[in-house]
Coordinates of C-alpha atoms and ligand atoms in Angstrom, one line a residue:
M222 CA -3.1 -7.9 -20.5
Q223 CA 0.0 -9.3 -19.0
D224 CA 0.1 -10.0 -15.2
D225 CA 2.9 -7.6 -14.4
G226 CA 2.5 -5.3 -17.3
I227 CA 0.3 -2.2 -17.5
P228 CA -3.2 -3.0 -18.9
A229 CA -3.9 -1.4 -22.2
L230 CA -6.2 1.6 -22.4
R231 CA -8.1 1.9 -25.7
G232 CA -9.1 5.5 -25.4
W233 CA -10.1 8.3 -23.1
S234 CA -13.9 8.2 -23.2
E235 CA -15.8 7.5 -20.0
A236 CA -16.9 4.1 -21.4
E237 CA -13.4 3.1 -22.3
L238 CA -12.1 4.2 -18.9
D239 CA -14.8 2.2 -17.2
A240 CA -13.9 -0.9 -19.1
A241 CA -10.2 -0.6 -18.3
F242 CA -10.8 0.0 -14.6
A243 CA -13.3 -2.9 -14.4
A244 CA -10.6 -5.2 -15.7
V245 CA -8.2 -4.1 -13.1
A246 CA -10.9 -4.3 -10.4
R247 CA -11.5 -7.9 -11.4
E248 CA -7.8 -8.6 -11.0
V249 CA -8.0 -7.2 -7.5
E250 CA -11.0 -9.2 -6.6
T251 CA -9.5 -12.5 -7.8
S252 CA -6.3 -12.1 -5.9
A253 CA -8.1 -10.8 -2.7
R254 CA -10.3 -13.9 -2.6
A255 CA -7.2 -16.2 -2.7
L256 CA -5.7 -14.7 0.5
T257 CA -5.3 -17.3 3.2
S258 CA -2.5 -16.2 5.5
A259 CA -1.2 -13.1 7.1
D260 CA 1.9 -13.3 4.9
E261 CA -0.2 -13.5 1.7
K262 CA -2.2 -10.5 2.9
E263 CA 0.9 -8.5 3.4
E264 CA 2.2 -9.5 0.0
F265 CA -1.1 -8.4 -1.6
R266 CA -0.9 -5.1 0.2
L267 CA 2.6 -4.5 -1.1
R268 CA 1.8 -5.7 -4.6
W269 CA -1.1 -3.3 -5.0
L270 CA -0.4 -0.4 -2.6
G271 CA 3.4 -0.4 -2.3
R272 CA 4.6 3.2 -2.6
K273 CA 7.4 2.6 -5.0
Q274 CA 6.7 -0.7 -6.8
G275 CA 3.0 -1.0 -6.2
R276 CA 0.8 -1.9 -9.2
L277 CA -1.7 0.8 -8.5
K278 CA 1.2 3.4 -8.6
A279 CA 2.6 1.9 -11.8
I280 CA -0.8 1.9 -13.6
S281 CA -1.7 5.4 -12.5
D282 CA 1.8 6.7 -13.5
A283 CA 1.5 5.2 -17.0
W284 CA -2.1 6.2 -17.7
L285 CA -1.9 9.7 -16.2
K286 CA 1.3 10.4 -18.2
A287 CA -0.3 9.5 -21.5
A288 CA -3.7 11.1 -20.7
P289 CA -4.8 14.4 -22.4
A290 CA -5.6 17.2 -19.9
E291 CA -9.3 16.7 -20.0
A292 CA -9.0 12.9 -19.1
K293 CA -6.9 13.5 -15.9
K294 CA -9.8 14.3 -13.7
P295 CA -12.0 11.3 -14.6
L296 CA -8.9 9.1 -14.4
G297 CA -8.0 10.5 -10.9
Q298 CA -11.5 9.8 -9.6
R299 CA -11.4 6.2 -10.8
F300 CA -8.0 5.6 -9.3
N301 CA -9.4 6.8 -5.9
T302 CA -12.3 4.4 -6.2
L303 CA -9.9 1.6 -7.2
K304 CA -7.7 2.3 -4.2
A305 CA -10.7 2.3 -1.9
L306 CA -11.7 -1.1 -3.3
I307 CA -8.2 -2.6 -2.6
E308 CA -8.2 -1.2 0.9
A309 CA -11.7 -2.6 1.5
R310 CA -10.7 -6.0 0.4
L311 CA -7.6 -5.9 2.6
E312 CA -9.7 -4.9 5.6
A313 CA -12.4 -7.5 5.0
S314 CA -10.0 -10.4 4.3
S315 CA -10.5 -13.0 6.9
A316 CA -6.9 -14.1 6.7
A317 CA -5.5 -13.8 10.2
T318 CA -2.8 -11.2 10.8
S319 CA -0.4 -11.7 13.6
M320 CA -2.0 -8.9 15.6
S321 CA -5.7 -9.3 15.2
V322 CA -8.1 -12.0 16.3
P323 CA -9.7 -13.9 13.4
D324 CA -13.2 -12.6 12.6
S325 CA -14.6 -16.0 13.4
E326 CA -13.5 -15.8 17.1
T327 CA -15.5 -13.5 19.3
I328 CA -14.4 -12.7 22.8
D329 CA -16.8 -13.6 25.5
I330 CA -16.1 -10.9 28.1
T331 CA -18.3 -12.7 30.7
L332 CA -15.8 -15.6 30.9
P333 CA -13.4 -15.5 33.9
G334 CA -9.8 -14.6 33.1
R335 CA -7.1 -17.2 32.9
R336 CA -5.5 -17.4 36.3
R337 CA -1.7 -17.6 36.6
R338 CA -0.8 -20.0 39.3
L339 CA 1.3 -18.7 42.1
G340 CA 4.7 -20.1 42.6
A341 CA 5.9 -21.3 46.0
E342 CA 9.3 -21.6 47.6
H343 CA 10.8 -25.0 47.1
P344 CA 11.0 -26.9 50.4
L345 CA 14.8 -27.2 50.0
I346 CA 15.3 -23.5 49.5
R347 CA 12.8 -22.7 52.2
T348 CA 14.8 -24.8 54.7
Q349 CA 18.1 -23.3 53.4
H350 CA 16.7 -19.8 54.0
E351 CA 15.5 -20.8 57.5
I352 CA 18.9 -22.1 58.5
V353 CA 20.7 -19.1 57.0
R354 CA 18.3 -16.7 58.9
I355 CA 19.1 -18.3 62.2
F356 CA 22.7 -17.6 61.7
Q357 CA 22.1 -14.1 60.4
R358 CA 20.3 -13.3 63.6
M359 CA 23.6 -14.3 65.4
G360 CA 25.5 -11.8 63.2
Y361 CA 26.7 -14.1 60.4
S362 CA 26.7 -12.9 56.8
V363 CA 26.3 -15.1 53.7
G364 CA 29.1 -16.3 51.5
V365 CA 28.9 -18.0 48.1
G366 CA 31.4 -19.7 45.8
P367 CA 31.6 -21.7 42.5
E368 CA 30.1 -25.2 42.1
V369 CA 32.9 -26.1 39.7
E370 CA 35.9 -25.9 41.9
T371 CA 39.7 -26.5 41.7
D372 CA 41.4 -29.4 43.4
Y373 CA 43.2 -26.8 45.5
Y374 CA 40.2 -25.2 47.0
N375 CA 38.1 -28.3 47.4
F376 CA 40.9 -30.4 48.9
E377 CA 44.5 -29.2 49.2
S378 CA 43.9 -26.0 51.0
L379 CA 41.5 -27.8 53.3
N380 CA 44.5 -30.0 54.3
F381 CA 43.6 -33.0 52.2
P382 CA 47.1 -33.6 50.7
P383 CA 47.3 -35.3 47.3
G384 CA 46.9 -39.1 47.8
H385 CA 45.4 -38.7 51.3
P386 CA 42.8 -41.4 52.0
A387 CA 40.3 -38.8 53.2
R388 CA 39.9 -37.7 49.6
D389 CA 38.4 -41.2 48.8
T390 CA 35.5 -40.6 51.2
Q391 CA 34.1 -37.8 49.0
D392 CA 33.3 -39.7 45.8
T393 CA 34.4 -36.9 43.7
L394 CA 33.0 -36.1 40.2
V395 CA 35.9 -34.7 38.3
V396 CA 35.8 -32.7 35.0
A397 CA 37.3 -34.7 32.2
G398 CA 40.4 -33.8 30.2
Q399 CA 42.3 -32.0 32.9
E400 CA 45.3 -34.4 33.1
R401 CA 47.7 -31.9 31.6
K402 CA 47.1 -29.3 34.3
P403 CA 48.9 -29.4 37.6
L404 CA 46.8 -31.3 40.1
R405 CA 45.9 -28.2 42.1
E406 CA 44.3 -26.5 39.1
R407 CA 42.2 -29.4 37.9
L408 CA 38.5 -28.8 38.0
L409 CA 35.9 -30.9 39.8
M410 CA 32.4 -30.5 41.1
R411 CA 32.7 -29.3 44.6
T412 CA 32.0 -32.1 47.1
H413 CA 31.3 -29.8 50.0
T414 CA 30.8 -26.1 50.6
S415 CA 34.0 -25.9 52.7
P416 CA 36.2 -24.5 49.8
V417 CA 34.2 -21.2 50.3
Q418 CA 35.7 -21.0 53.8
I419 CA 39.2 -20.6 52.1
R420 CA 37.9 -18.3 49.4
T421 CA 36.3 -16.0 51.9
M422 CA 39.3 -15.9 54.3
E423 CA 41.5 -15.1 51.3
Q424 CA 39.3 -12.1 50.5
Q425 CA 39.0 -10.6 54.0
P426 CA 41.2 -10.4 57.2
P427 CA 39.8 -11.8 60.4
P428 CA 37.3 -11.6 62.1
V429 CA 35.0 -13.7 59.9
R430 CA 31.5 -15.0 60.6
I431 CA 29.8 -16.5 57.5
V432 CA 27.3 -19.1 56.5
I433 CA 27.7 -20.7 53.1
P434 CA 24.6 -22.3 51.6
G435 CA 25.0 -24.2 48.4
K436 CA 24.7 -27.1 46.1
V437 CA 27.3 -29.9 46.2
H438 CA 28.0 -33.0 44.1
R439 CA 29.2 -36.5 44.8
N440 CA 29.4 -39.7 42.8
D441 CA 26.7 -41.3 45.0
A442 CA 24.2 -43.8 43.7
A443 CA 20.7 -42.4 44.1
D444 CA 18.5 -44.1 46.7
A445 CA 15.9 -43.0 49.2
T446 CA 18.3 -40.9 51.1
H447 CA 21.2 -40.3 48.7
S448 CA 21.3 -38.1 45.6
P449 CA 24.4 -37.1 43.5
I450 CA 23.3 -33.5 44.0
F451 CA 22.5 -32.2 47.5
H452 CA 22.8 -29.1 49.6
Q453 CA 24.9 -28.0 52.5
V454 CA 25.1 -25.0 54.8
E455 CA 28.6 -24.4 55.9
G456 CA 29.5 -22.1 58.8
L457 CA 32.8 -20.4 59.7
C458 CA 33.7 -18.2 62.6
V459 CA 37.2 -16.9 63.1
D460 CA 38.3 -14.3 65.7
V461 CA 40.6 -13.8 68.6
G462 CA 39.9 -16.3 71.4
I463 CA 37.2 -18.5 69.7
T464 CA 36.9 -21.8 71.6
F465 CA 35.2 -25.1 71.3
A466 CA 32.7 -23.8 73.9
D467 CA 31.6 -21.1 71.4
L468 CA 31.1 -23.9 68.8
K469 CA 29.0 -25.9 71.1
G470 CA 26.9 -23.0 72.2
T471 CA 26.4 -21.7 68.7
L472 CA 25.2 -25.1 67.3
D473 CA 23.1 -25.9 70.3
H474 CA 21.3 -22.6 69.9
A475 CA 20.9 -23.1 66.2
M476 CA 19.4 -26.6 66.6
K477 CA 16.9 -25.3 69.2
E478 CA 15.9 -22.5 66.8
L479 CA 15.5 -25.0 64.0
F480 CA 13.8 -27.9 65.7
G481 CA 12.3 -26.4 68.9
S482 CA 13.7 -25.4 72.3
S483 CA 13.4 -28.8 73.9
V484 CA 15.9 -30.3 71.4
R485 CA 19.3 -31.2 73.0
T486 CA 22.7 -31.7 71.3
R487 CA 25.6 -34.0 71.9
F488 CA 29.1 -34.0 70.4
F489 CA 31.2 -37.1 69.5
P490 CA 34.8 -37.2 68.4
S491 CA 35.2 -37.4 64.6
F492 CA 37.7 -36.6 61.9
F493 CA 37.8 -34.0 59.2
P494 CA 41.2 -33.0 57.7
F495 CA 40.4 -29.3 58.0
T496 CA 39.3 -29.3 61.7
E497 CA 41.1 -30.4 64.8
P498 CA 39.5 -31.5 67.0
S499 CA 36.5 -32.6 65.0
A500 CA 33.1 -33.7 66.1
D501 CA 29.9 -35.2 64.8
V502 CA 26.8 -33.6 66.4
Q503 CA 23.6 -35.4 67.2
I504 CA 20.3 -33.9 68.2
S505 CA 17.7 -35.5 70.5
C506 CA 15.0 -36.9 68.2
P507 CA 12.5 -34.1 67.6
F508 CA 9.8 -36.7 66.8
C509 CA 9.9 -38.7 70.0
G510 CA 11.7 -36.4 72.3
G511 CA 14.5 -38.9 72.8
A512 CA 12.3 -41.9 73.8
G513 CA 13.1 -43.8 70.7
C514 CA 11.0 -44.2 67.5
R515 CA 11.3 -45.4 63.9
K516 CA 12.6 -42.0 62.8
C517 CA 15.6 -42.2 65.1
K518 CA 16.0 -46.0 64.7
H519 CA 15.0 -46.3 68.4
S520 CA 18.2 -44.6 69.6
G521 CA 16.6 -41.3 70.6
W522 CA 19.3 -39.4 68.7
I523 CA 19.8 -38.2 65.1
E524 CA 23.2 -37.3 63.6
L525 CA 23.0 -34.0 61.8
L526 CA 26.3 -32.1 61.6
G527 CA 30.0 -32.3 61.2
C528 CA 32.1 -29.6 62.9
G529 CA 35.4 -28.8 64.6
M530 CA 38.0 -26.1 65.4
V531 CA 39.7 -24.9 62.2
D532 CA 43.0 -26.8 61.8
P533 CA 46.1 -24.5 62.0
A534 CA 47.3 -26.0 58.7
V535 CA 44.2 -24.5 57.0
F536 CA 45.2 -21.0 58.3
G537 CA 48.6 -21.7 57.0
F538 CA 47.2 -22.0 53.4
V539 CA 45.2 -18.9 53.8
Q540 CA 48.2 -16.9 55.2
Q541 CA 49.8 -17.1 51.7
K542 CA 47.2 -14.5 50.8
Q543 CA 46.1 -13.0 54.1
P544 CA 48.9 -12.9 56.7
G545 CA 46.3 -11.9 59.4
Y546 CA 45.3 -15.5 59.8
D547 CA 48.1 -16.3 62.2
P548 CA 47.2 -19.4 64.2
Q549 CA 49.2 -18.1 67.1
K550 CA 46.8 -15.2 67.4
I551 CA 43.4 -16.3 66.1
S552 CA 41.3 -19.4 66.2
G553 CA 38.0 -20.5 64.8
F554 CA 35.4 -23.1 64.3
A555 CA 33.6 -24.5 61.3
F556 CA 30.5 -26.7 60.8
G557 CA 28.6 -28.2 57.9
M558 CA 25.1 -29.6 57.7
G559 CA 23.0 -31.3 55.0
V560 CA 20.0 -29.2 54.0
D561 CA 18.2 -32.0 52.2
R562 CA 18.3 -34.2 55.3
I563 CA 17.0 -31.4 57.5
A564 CA 14.2 -30.5 55.0
M565 CA 13.2 -34.2 54.8
M566 CA 13.0 -34.3 58.6
K567 CA 11.1 -31.1 59.0
Y568 CA 8.5 -31.9 56.3
G569 CA 8.3 -35.7 56.7
I570 CA 9.7 -36.4 53.2
G571 CA 10.7 -40.0 52.8
E572 CA 12.4 -39.9 49.4
I573 CA 15.2 -37.4 48.6
G574 CA 14.4 -37.8 44.9
L575 CA 11.2 -35.9 45.4
L576 CA 13.2 -32.8 46.1
Y577 CA 14.6 -33.0 42.6
S578 CA 11.7 -34.4 40.6
G579 CA 10.0 -31.1 39.7
D580 CA 6.7 -33.0 40.3
L581 CA 4.0 -30.3 40.9
R582 CA 1.9 -32.7 42.9
F583 CA 4.7 -32.8 45.4
L584 CA 5.6 -29.1 45.2
E585 CA 2.1 -27.8 45.5
Q586 CA 1.9 -29.1 49.1
F587 CA 4.4 -26.4 50.1
A588 CA 2.4 -23.5 48.5
Ligands
LIG79 N1 32.7 -30.5 54.7 C1 32.3 -31.6 55.6 C2 31.5 -32.6 54.7 O1 31.0 -32.3 53.7 C3 31.4 -31.1 56.7 C4 32.1 -30.2 57.6 C5 32.1 -28.8 57.4 C6 32.8 -30.7 58.7 C7 32.8 -28.0 58.3 C8 33.5 -29.9 59.6 C9 33.5 -28.5 59.4 O2 31.5 -33.8 55.1

């Protein structure tokens, strides 16, 4: 008897049939015992029971065709028994299938289930949401923009002309291989969320009141308070008759919401190319109430924001697409704050790197 051939049948007597079927049954038993994997089991099933090329089908076709009429019934009965044997061996095989649990493993239903641990909002995102919500309550909506930005939106349209020294203060990470493009089209990692001011104004005529939360990138060496990736919330308000008093009132209110109603603000002259006049904003130290402590380096004040009145030159760039931003008719203010810094203050975090470490021991404290 050849492996793939049809076993020979000596005659049609019951004894001869029994002998022939016993030989095939032994073949089934031997290969069933050798099954070790789900793949082998499937192969066994196909080899014996396959509808077209299965061995059982081939043997029964050959034998039944040659059989005299009176032998067909005893042959048929024996084929049924043989098929049941093959199925029983398949069923009983301990080789694991992808679906079923191995026989050796029983399930103890008295054990507690595996608990999935609940996620928690990251302290940075939580702080960002908190800031955004304060402005939403004042009627601001949320704007977003790309992190990979063009030189035009990150700098030029914000009144940083090519070669202007103010560009140097931003330690820009530029995308390599852009030299063949005109400067304004070259790509970089945005160094601030301010380009979204321009993108938003290009999309809609005044009035505008938006906050822009987002990730920014600078070529800063990492230390306890610096990270090459950090987060800002930008704000922009443009309408008829917006003044510096509106800016002061808005930021003073926002800081009281964020740090408590006893917090005071003060404004110092500063410089940003896209605002004129510009200011840095300090808040009275929320830890010592202004008396002086380690957190505020004994000054009683902490610097937290940059802001100013939108420079008419910025409206000039926007007007190329939205003529409604006529600096003779409208005015506005903008501000930007660092979310990481604020989160670190609010939660007493001493190392900015912890915010980016993904360390569960740190993150679980905010659950
Ligand atoms: N974009 C400025 C920075 O990143 C912050 C700022 C925003 C200042 C809006 C003024 C107005 O330094």
